[in-house]
Amino acid sequence: MAKKLFTFLFISFFLGSLTVCAQVKDSAGNMLAPTPPMGWMTWNYFGIDINENIIHEMADDMVQSGMVKAGYDHIMIDDGWQGGRDNKNNIIPDPKKFPSGIKALADYVHSKGIKLGIYSDAAQLTCAGFTASLGFEEQDAKTFASWGIDYLKYDYCHAPSDSNTAKIRYKKMADALRNSGRNIVFSICEWGGRQPWFWAAGVGGQLWRTTGDVRDSWKSVMHNYDINVKLANYAGPGHWNDPDMLVVGLRGSKGPAGDEGGSGCNDIEYQSNMSLWCIMASPLIATNDVRNMNVETKRILLNDEAIAIDQDALGKQGELKIKNDVWNVLVKPLSNGDYAVAILNRSDATQTTTINFTDLGLDGKYEIRDLWQHKSLGKAKSWKGNVLSHETKLFRLKKI
Ligand code: GLA
């Protein structure tokens, strides 16, 4: 009986201590992911049909298109790279898809100034049914480190649904990564079901998915946004809410995010996806075909003024200040004293509005810069204008 009570108290204390927010530092004492991670991920365009040639091409095109310069400095290999284990139980890549091995690929990607991410799962199999890491955490973390991996997305398919198991399994891999001898950002992907915003940083994660998988549709973008926007209190440098990848530029392509059919979002909606993810300090992880981006996709993904809002060093997630059936207005304080303001029209028609800055908690007069038009709109205490259906205006306000 006493032993049972002791075990119960020990487990409760252990799990309780995981809810304390911890920032993981590298060997030089620098925080991992001080700003939201940025990059490109294989999943929503390619699914499991990936190989080393695709990653090479993507690396080349990420540089050539200006993505890397804009800050998208990771390529994340998602599910489908695995080829089982060798006779020493080392996880290996599929030899047909990655005949040169992941180390050679990491060397190539690194030579382009890009970091390499990889994917596994806290069970025996991944979501798509490939070899995963449960029971091999230490060994796999060392393998990833030896390959030069910089980022691990760790999924939760085929794992028990309770929170305690999730905390234990994620902590196990976070510890293994920390002991691997390499700085590897840890992305927790259990889709928000166990409220990871309360514990994911405590177990050693730098970001955690707050939602299920995003789809290439306005409805899905709004669904993930609505969940994530309520979680502003839990984000900050080294620990971020992740409402899943940007769908910008997918344009109805046939990958996993295209399973609802149709033509995806229109450009105004993709622009909103970018604006809202930036004001929520979300990871900016594109997943479109970077080799074939049209002018609009580039305009949206490469908007340096929007990216600066996302990557601001203060690391605040923007908060909802006005919310009704038509309007959502968010405010994000920035490190130099400016504020970012996003104005979203959720209705099906163009609307005109006046936003008084005092209603957002911002007194006084501000110089208003429109971050999509890239121009100053003058000095005022309010903004009045039209917002198209599903458009999000993004402004930077400087107090004068
Ligand atoms: C889950 C994740 C996705 C993707 C797939 C891969 O659904 O949430 O982001 O990684 O698994 O199978």
PDB file of C-alpha atoms in Angstrom, residues 22 24 31-33 37 41 74 76 116-122 133 137 141 144 149-156 166-178 182-190 199-209 238-242 283 285:
ATOM      1  CA  ALA A  22      11.499  25.157 -19.733  1.00  0.00           C
ATOM      2  CA  VAL A  24      16.105  24.339 -24.007  1.00  0.00           C
ATOM      3  CA  MET A  31      18.066  29.171 -26.739  1.00  0.00           C
ATOM      4  CA  LEU A  32      16.829  26.784 -29.433  1.00  0.00           C
ATOM      5  CA  ALA A  33      14.190  28.384 -31.713  1.00  0.00           C
ATOM      6  CA  PRO A  37      11.034  28.125 -36.983  1.00  0.00           C
ATOM      7  CA  MET A  41       8.149  20.688 -45.485  1.00  0.00           C
ATOM      8  CA  HIS A  74      14.913  24.585 -43.043  1.00  0.00           C
ATOM      9  CA  MET A  76      11.862  19.265 -43.308  1.00  0.00           C
ATOM     10  CA  LEU A 116      17.620  19.668 -42.433  1.00  0.00           C
ATOM     11  CA  GLY A 117      14.620  18.367 -40.502  1.00  0.00           C
ATOM     12  CA  ILE A 118      13.354  14.805 -40.279  1.00  0.00           C
ATOM     13  CA  TYR A 119      10.267  13.013 -38.979  1.00  0.00           C
ATOM     14  CA  SER A 120       9.432  10.155 -36.627  1.00  0.00           C
ATOM     15  CA  ASP A 121       6.657   9.088 -34.259  1.00  0.00           C
ATOM     16  CA  ALA A 122       6.272   8.149 -30.583  1.00  0.00           C
ATOM     17  CA  SER A 133      11.114   5.448 -32.733  1.00  0.00           C
ATOM     18  CA  GLU A 137      14.719   6.958 -28.771  1.00  0.00           C
ATOM     19  CA  ALA A 141      18.471  10.536 -31.695  1.00  0.00           C
ATOM     20  CA  PHE A 144      19.844  11.711 -36.470  1.00  0.00           C
ATOM     21  CA  ILE A 149      19.815  16.588 -38.580  1.00  0.00           C
ATOM     22  CA  ASP A 150      18.773  19.950 -37.102  1.00  0.00           C
ATOM     23  CA  TYR A 151      15.036  19.501 -36.435  1.00  0.00           C
ATOM     24  CA  LEU A 152      12.781  16.573 -35.550  1.00  0.00           C
ATOM     25  CA  LYS A 153       9.007  16.513 -36.034  1.00  0.00           C
ATOM     26  CA  TYR A 154       7.701  13.808 -33.710  1.00  0.00           C
ATOM     27  CA  ASP A 155       4.194  12.554 -34.452  1.00  0.00           C
ATOM     28  CA  TYR A 156       1.745  10.625 -32.280  1.00  0.00           C
ATOM     29  CA  ALA A 166       2.265  11.418 -24.327  1.00  0.00           C
ATOM     30  CA  LYS A 167       4.254  13.458 -21.782  1.00  0.00           C
ATOM     31  CA  ILE A 168       6.476  10.476 -20.969  1.00  0.00           C
ATOM     32  CA  ARG A 169       7.084   9.535 -24.613  1.00  0.00           C
ATOM     33  CA  TYR A 170       7.809  13.100 -25.718  1.00  0.00           C
ATOM     34  CA  LYS A 171      10.141  13.684 -22.761  1.00  0.00           C
ATOM     35  CA  LYS A 172      12.002  10.500 -23.603  1.00  0.00           C
ATOM     36  CA  MET A 173      12.777  11.713 -27.106  1.00  0.00           C
ATOM     37  CA  ALA A 174      13.506  15.298 -25.979  1.00  0.00           C
ATOM     38  CA  ASP A 175      16.060  13.967 -23.472  1.00  0.00           C
ATOM     39  CA  ALA A 176      17.548  11.697 -26.105  1.00  0.00           C
ATOM     40  CA  LEU A 177      17.942  14.636 -28.502  1.00  0.00           C
ATOM     41  CA  ARG A 178      19.573  16.683 -25.761  1.00  0.00           C
ATOM     42  CA  ARG A 182      23.806  17.990 -31.576  1.00  0.00           C
ATOM     43  CA  ASN A 183      21.345  20.860 -31.266  1.00  0.00           C
ATOM     44  CA  ILE A 184      18.106  19.500 -32.674  1.00  0.00           C
ATOM     45  CA  VAL A 185      14.882  21.515 -32.487  1.00  0.00           C
ATOM     46  CA  PHE A 186      12.043  19.308 -31.210  1.00  0.00           C
ATOM     47  CA  SER A 187       8.611  19.741 -32.786  1.00  0.00           C
ATOM     48  CA  ILE A 188       5.824  17.983 -30.881  1.00  0.00           C
ATOM     49  CA  CYS A 189       2.981  16.830 -33.135  1.00  0.00           C
ATOM     50  CA  GLU A 190       0.086  15.344 -31.178  1.00  0.00           C
ATOM     51  CA  TRP A 199       3.270  20.749 -20.954  1.00  0.00           C
ATOM     52  CA  ALA A 200       5.153  20.549 -24.258  1.00  0.00           C
ATOM     53  CA  ALA A 201       7.760  23.176 -23.359  1.00  0.00           C
ATOM     54  CA  GLY A 202       8.218  21.492 -19.983  1.00  0.00           C
ATOM     55  CA  VAL A 203       9.110  18.159 -21.579  1.00  0.00           C
ATOM     56  CA  GLY A 204      11.616  19.815 -23.928  1.00  0.00           C
ATOM     57  CA  GLY A 205       9.697  20.850 -27.061  1.00  0.00           C
ATOM     58  CA  GLN A 206      10.332  24.135 -28.863  1.00  0.00           C
ATOM     59  CA  LEU A 207       7.015  24.015 -30.725  1.00  0.00           C
ATOM     60  CA  TRP A 208       3.855  21.983 -30.606  1.00  0.00           C
ATOM     61  CA  ARG A 209       1.006  21.495 -33.017  1.00  0.00           C
ATOM     62  CA  GLY A 238      11.852  28.986 -27.506  1.00  0.00           C
ATOM     63  CA  HIS A 239       8.269  27.704 -27.167  1.00  0.00           C
ATOM     64  CA  TRP A 240       5.701  28.216 -29.930  1.00  0.00           C
ATOM     65  CA  ASN A 241       2.134  27.267 -30.797  1.00  0.00           C
ATOM     66  CA  ASP A 242       2.067  25.603 -34.232  1.00  0.00           C
ATOM     67  CA  PRO A 283       6.151  28.676 -37.354  1.00  0.00           C
ATOM     68  CA  ILE A 285       6.504  26.276 -42.833  1.00  0.00           C
TER      69      ILE A 285
END
